Amino acid sequence: AQTVTQSQPEMSVQEAETVTLSCTYDTSESDYYLFWYKQPPSRQMILVIRQEAYKQQNATENRFSVNFQKAAKSFSLKISDSQLGDAAMYFCAYRSGTSGSRLTFGEGTQLTVNP
Amino acid sequence: GAGVSQSPRYKVAKRGQDVALRCDPISGHVSLFWYQQALGQGPEFLTYFQNEAQLDKSGLPSDRFFAERPEGSVSTLKIQRTQQEDSAVYLCASSTREAPLYEQYFGPGTRLTVT
């Protein structure tokens, strides 16, 4: 079974600064996808960024980028120029490319952005 | 277009009562997922539908949990004889093969409190 671990229950960052959220995962599969989701207090889960495991190039979406280290099974999220609206719970998630479509989530990291 | 909707948003049940939680997926989305999110934790997979077929129910925690999607659109998650450990937010997500990496779009969730 796949597992996803987020070792930082809480993180804080000053507005306009950069923060990195960590995620590691364990799998024996070679075909899979990784995601970062944001869950604001309203609880609607929103996709932030996605990464295909077969792609070596790290995904970027505006101020959000990932550092995907496949051999180390690491998938960190970097948020640049942090904004107050970035404050939320962030979840790292794994989805198999072959054996089904469920998402396996980490425990989450609560991000606080200080003005 | 409308996103995934869930009702009710909040439900309080006395221990032993039956509850029914509704999910309206995005129109045309073939895949539908239910997740359970305990307080302070990441969502955990419950069950998956493709159209009206329940293809994976391995995450349902007990036989008190039952889900259906009879016409391949709206889905209902039913919990019989609720217990305190059932208190959680229940998230519904839908997906289509046309979305990149079959992205899952989440609803706002139903917060169930069992007293």
GROMACS .gro file of N, CA and C in nm, chain A residues 32-102:
model
  213
   32TYR      N    1   0.274   0.673  -1.153
   32TYR     CA    2   0.189   0.736  -1.053
   32TYR      C    3   0.190   0.887  -1.073
   33TYR      N    4   0.105   0.953  -1.000
   33TYR     CA    5   0.092   1.099  -1.007
   33TYR      C    6   0.092   1.156  -0.866
   34LEU      N    7   0.141   1.276  -0.855
   34LEU     CA    8   0.148   1.343  -0.726
   34LEU      C    9   0.080   1.479  -0.735
   35PHE      N   10   0.019   1.519  -0.626
   35PHE     CA   11  -0.060   1.641  -0.623
   35PHE      C   12  -0.036   1.716  -0.492
   36TRP      N   13  -0.053   1.846  -0.499
   36TRP     CA   14  -0.069   1.928  -0.379
   36TRP      C   15  -0.207   1.993  -0.385
   37TYR      N   16  -0.281   1.975  -0.276
   37TYR     CA   17  -0.412   2.035  -0.262
   37TYR      C   18  -0.408   2.138  -0.150
   38LYS      N   19  -0.490   2.241  -0.164
   38LYS     CA   20  -0.506   2.345  -0.064
   38LYS      C   21  -0.648   2.338  -0.010
   39GLN      N   22  -0.660   2.345   0.123
   39GLN     CA   23  -0.792   2.341   0.185
   39GLN      C   24  -0.806   2.459   0.280
   40PRO      N   25  -0.868   2.567   0.233
   40PRO     CA   26  -0.892   2.683   0.320
   40PRO      C   27  -0.994   2.648   0.428
   41PRO      N   28  -1.013   2.736   0.523
   41PRO     CA   29  -1.109   2.708   0.631
   41PRO      C   30  -1.250   2.674   0.583
   42SER      N   31  -1.290   2.717   0.466
   42SER     CA   32  -1.423   2.684   0.413
   42SER      C   33  -1.432   2.536   0.376
   43ARG      N   34  -1.316   2.467   0.372
   43ARG     CA   35  -1.303   2.323   0.351
   43ARG      C   36  -1.315   2.276   0.207
   44GLN      N   37  -1.332   2.365   0.109
   44GLN     CA   38  -1.333   2.321  -0.029
   44GLN      C   39  -1.190   2.293  -0.072
   45MET      N   40  -1.162   2.168  -0.106
   45MET     CA   41  -1.029   2.124  -0.148
   45MET      C   42  -1.002   2.173  -0.290
   46ILE      N   43  -0.889   2.240  -0.308
   46ILE     CA   44  -0.856   2.296  -0.439
   46ILE      C   45  -0.720   2.243  -0.483
   47LEU      N   46  -0.712   2.200  -0.608
   47LEU     CA   47  -0.584   2.152  -0.660
   47LEU      C   48  -0.490   2.269  -0.683
   48VAL      N   49  -0.369   2.257  -0.634
   48VAL     CA   50  -0.267   2.361  -0.651
   48VAL      C   51  -0.175   2.328  -0.767
   49ILE      N   52  -0.127   2.204  -0.769
   49ILE     CA   53  -0.028   2.166  -0.869
   49ILE      C   54  -0.023   2.015  -0.880
   50ARG      N   55   0.015   1.966  -0.998
   50ARG     CA   56   0.020   1.822  -1.023
   50ARG      C   57   0.152   1.787  -1.091
   51GLN      N   58   0.193   1.662  -1.072
   51GLN     CA   59   0.320   1.616  -1.130
   51GLN      C   60   0.305   1.472  -1.175
   52GLU      N   61   0.341   1.445  -1.299
   52GLU     CA   62   0.346   1.307  -1.346
   52GLU      C   63   0.481   1.249  -1.310
   53ALA      N   64   0.483   1.127  -1.259
   53ALA     CA   65   0.609   1.068  -1.213
   53ALA      C   66   0.707   1.045  -1.327
   54TYR      N   67   0.656   1.025  -1.448
   54TYR     CA   68   0.747   0.996  -1.560
   54TYR      C   69   0.812   1.122  -1.615
   55LYS      N   70   0.767   1.238  -1.569
   55LYS     CA   71   0.826   1.363  -1.615
   55LYS      C   72   0.938   1.406  -1.519
   56GLN      N   73   1.055   1.430  -1.572
   56GLN     CA   74   1.166   1.474  -1.488
   56GLN      C   75   1.157   1.623  -1.454
   57GLN      N   76   1.094   1.698  -1.544
   57GLN     CA   77   1.084   1.842  -1.521
   57GLN      C   78   0.986   1.871  -1.410
   58ASN      N   79   1.027   1.958  -1.318
   58ASN     CA   80   0.940   1.994  -1.208
   58ASN      C   81   0.825   2.083  -1.256
   59ALA      N   82   0.706   2.056  -1.203
   59ALA     CA   83   0.589   2.135  -1.240
   59ALA      C   84   0.592   2.272  -1.174
   60THR      N   85   0.541   2.371  -1.244
   60THR     CA   86   0.525   2.507  -1.189
   60THR      C   87   0.389   2.561  -1.229
   61GLU      N   88   0.331   2.637  -1.138
   61GLU     CA   89   0.204   2.705  -1.162
   61GLU      C   90   0.212   2.841  -1.095
   62ASN      N   91   0.252   2.940  -1.173
   62ASN     CA   92   0.264   3.077  -1.120
   62ASN      C   93   0.360   3.079  -1.002
   63ARG      N   94   0.312   3.111  -0.881
   63ARG     CA   95   0.401   3.123  -0.765
   63ARG      C   96   0.430   2.988  -0.699
   64PHE      N   97   0.369   2.883  -0.751
   64PHE     CA   98   0.383   2.751  -0.690
   64PHE      C   99   0.471   2.663  -0.777
   65SER      N  100   0.565   2.596  -0.715
   65SER     CA  101   0.649   2.502  -0.789
   65SER      C  102   0.680   2.384  -0.698
   66VAL      N  103   0.722   2.274  -0.761
   66VAL     CA  104   0.755   2.156  -0.683
   66VAL      C  105   0.900   2.118  -0.708
   67ASN      N  106   0.956   2.046  -0.611
   67ASN     CA  107   1.085   1.983  -0.626
   67ASN      C  108   1.060   1.833  -0.615
   68PHE      N  109   1.056   1.767  -0.729
   68PHE     CA  110   1.024   1.625  -0.736
   68PHE      C  111   1.154   1.547  -0.746
   69GLN      N  112   1.182   1.468  -0.645
   69GLN     CA  113   1.301   1.383  -0.640
   69GLN      C  114   1.253   1.239  -0.638
   70LYS      N  115   1.246   1.178  -0.757
   70LYS     CA  116   1.182   1.046  -0.768
   70LYS      C  117   1.260   0.939  -0.690
   71ALA      N  118   1.390   0.941  -0.700
   71ALA     CA  119   1.470   0.838  -0.633
   71ALA      C  120   1.454   0.847  -0.481
   72ALA      N  121   1.445   0.968  -0.432
   72ALA     CA  122   1.429   0.990  -0.289
   72ALA      C  123   1.284   0.983  -0.246
   73LYS      N  124   1.192   0.973  -0.341
   73LYS     CA  125   1.048   0.971  -0.316
   73LYS      C  126   1.009   1.094  -0.233
   74SER      N  127   1.049   1.207  -0.285
   74SER     CA  128   1.023   1.334  -0.218
   74SER      C  129   0.952   1.428  -0.315
   75PHE      N  130   0.858   1.506  -0.263
   75PHE     CA  131   0.776   1.592  -0.349
   75PHE      C  132   0.740   1.717  -0.269
   76SER      N  133   0.829   1.814  -0.266
   76SER     CA  134   0.806   1.933  -0.185
   76SER      C  135   0.742   2.044  -0.268
   77LEU      N  136   0.670   2.130  -0.200
   77LEU     CA  137   0.599   2.242  -0.263
   77LEU      C  138   0.664   2.373  -0.218
   78LYS      N  139   0.700   2.456  -0.314
   78LYS     CA  140   0.756   2.587  -0.283
   78LYS      C  141   0.656   2.694  -0.323
   79ILE      N  142   0.627   2.781  -0.228
   79ILE     CA  143   0.538   2.893  -0.254
   79ILE      C  144   0.622   3.020  -0.248
   80SER      N  145   0.629   3.090  -0.357
   80SER     CA  146   0.706   3.214  -0.365
   80SER      C  147   0.615   3.334  -0.346
   81ASP      N  148   0.673   3.444  -0.297
   81ASP     CA  149   0.596   3.568  -0.280
   81ASP      C  150   0.464   3.538  -0.208
   82SER      N  151   0.474   3.479  -0.091
   82SER     CA  152   0.355   3.433  -0.018
   82SER      C  153   0.255   3.546   0.003
   83GLN      N  154   0.130   3.512  -0.011
   83GLN     CA  155   0.021   3.608   0.007
   83GLN      C  156  -0.070   3.562   0.120
   84LEU      N  157  -0.143   3.657   0.178
   84LEU     CA  158  -0.232   3.623   0.290
   84LEU      C  159  -0.332   3.515   0.249
   85GLY      N  160  -0.374   3.516   0.125
   85GLY     CA  161  -0.469   3.418   0.076
   85GLY      C  162  -0.412   3.279   0.062
   86ASP      N  163  -0.281   3.265   0.079
   86ASP     CA  164  -0.221   3.132   0.074
   86ASP      C  165  -0.239   3.055   0.205
   87ALA      N  166  -0.281   3.124   0.308
   87ALA     CA  167  -0.300   3.058   0.437
   87ALA      C  168  -0.407   2.951   0.426
   88ALA      N  169  -0.373   2.829   0.461
   88ALA     CA  170  -0.464   2.715   0.447
   88ALA      C  171  -0.394   2.590   0.495
   89MET      N  172  -0.468   2.480   0.494
   89MET     CA  173  -0.408   2.347   0.513
   89MET      C  174  -0.368   2.296   0.375
   90TYR      N  175  -0.247   2.245   0.365
   90TYR     CA  176  -0.198   2.191   0.239
   90TYR      C  177  -0.178   2.041   0.253
   91PHE      N  178  -0.231   1.969   0.155
   91PHE     CA  179  -0.220   1.823   0.155
   91PHE      C  180  -0.144   1.777   0.032
   92CYS      N  181  -0.051   1.687   0.056
   92CYS     CA  182   0.017   1.617  -0.051
   92CYS      C  183  -0.063   1.489  -0.078
   93ALA      N  184  -0.076   1.452  -0.204
   93ALA     CA  185  -0.157   1.333  -0.237
   93ALA      C  186  -0.092   1.253  -0.349
   94TYR      N  187  -0.116   1.125  -0.345
   94TYR     CA  188  -0.062   1.029  -0.441
   94TYR      C  189  -0.177   0.959  -0.511
   95ARG      N  190  -0.159   0.937  -0.640
   95ARG     CA  191  -0.258   0.855  -0.711
   95ARG      C  192  -0.184   0.759  -0.803
   96SER      N  193  -0.220   0.633  -0.793
   96SER     CA  194  -0.160   0.532  -0.879
   96SER      C  195  -0.201   0.553  -1.023
   97GLY      N  196  -0.111   0.522  -1.113
   97GLY     CA  197  -0.145   0.531  -1.255
   97GLY      C  198  -0.200   0.402  -1.311
   98THR      N  199  -0.192   0.297  -1.230
   98THR     CA  200  -0.232   0.166  -1.284
   98THR      C  201  -0.341   0.097  -1.206
   99SER      N  202  -0.345   0.110  -1.079
   99SER     CA  203  -0.430   0.023  -1.000
   99SER      C  204  -0.552   0.092  -0.940
  100GLY      N  205  -0.596   0.199  -0.997
  100GLY     CA  206  -0.716   0.263  -0.946
  100GLY      C  207  -0.699   0.412  -0.938
  101SER      N  208  -0.806   0.478  -0.905
  101SER     CA  209  -0.806   0.623  -0.914
  101SER      C  210  -0.814   0.695  -0.780
  102ARG      N  211  -0.810   0.624  -0.670
  102ARG     CA  212  -0.824   0.690  -0.541
  102ARG      C  213  -0.703   0.776  -0.514
   0.00000   0.00000   0.00000
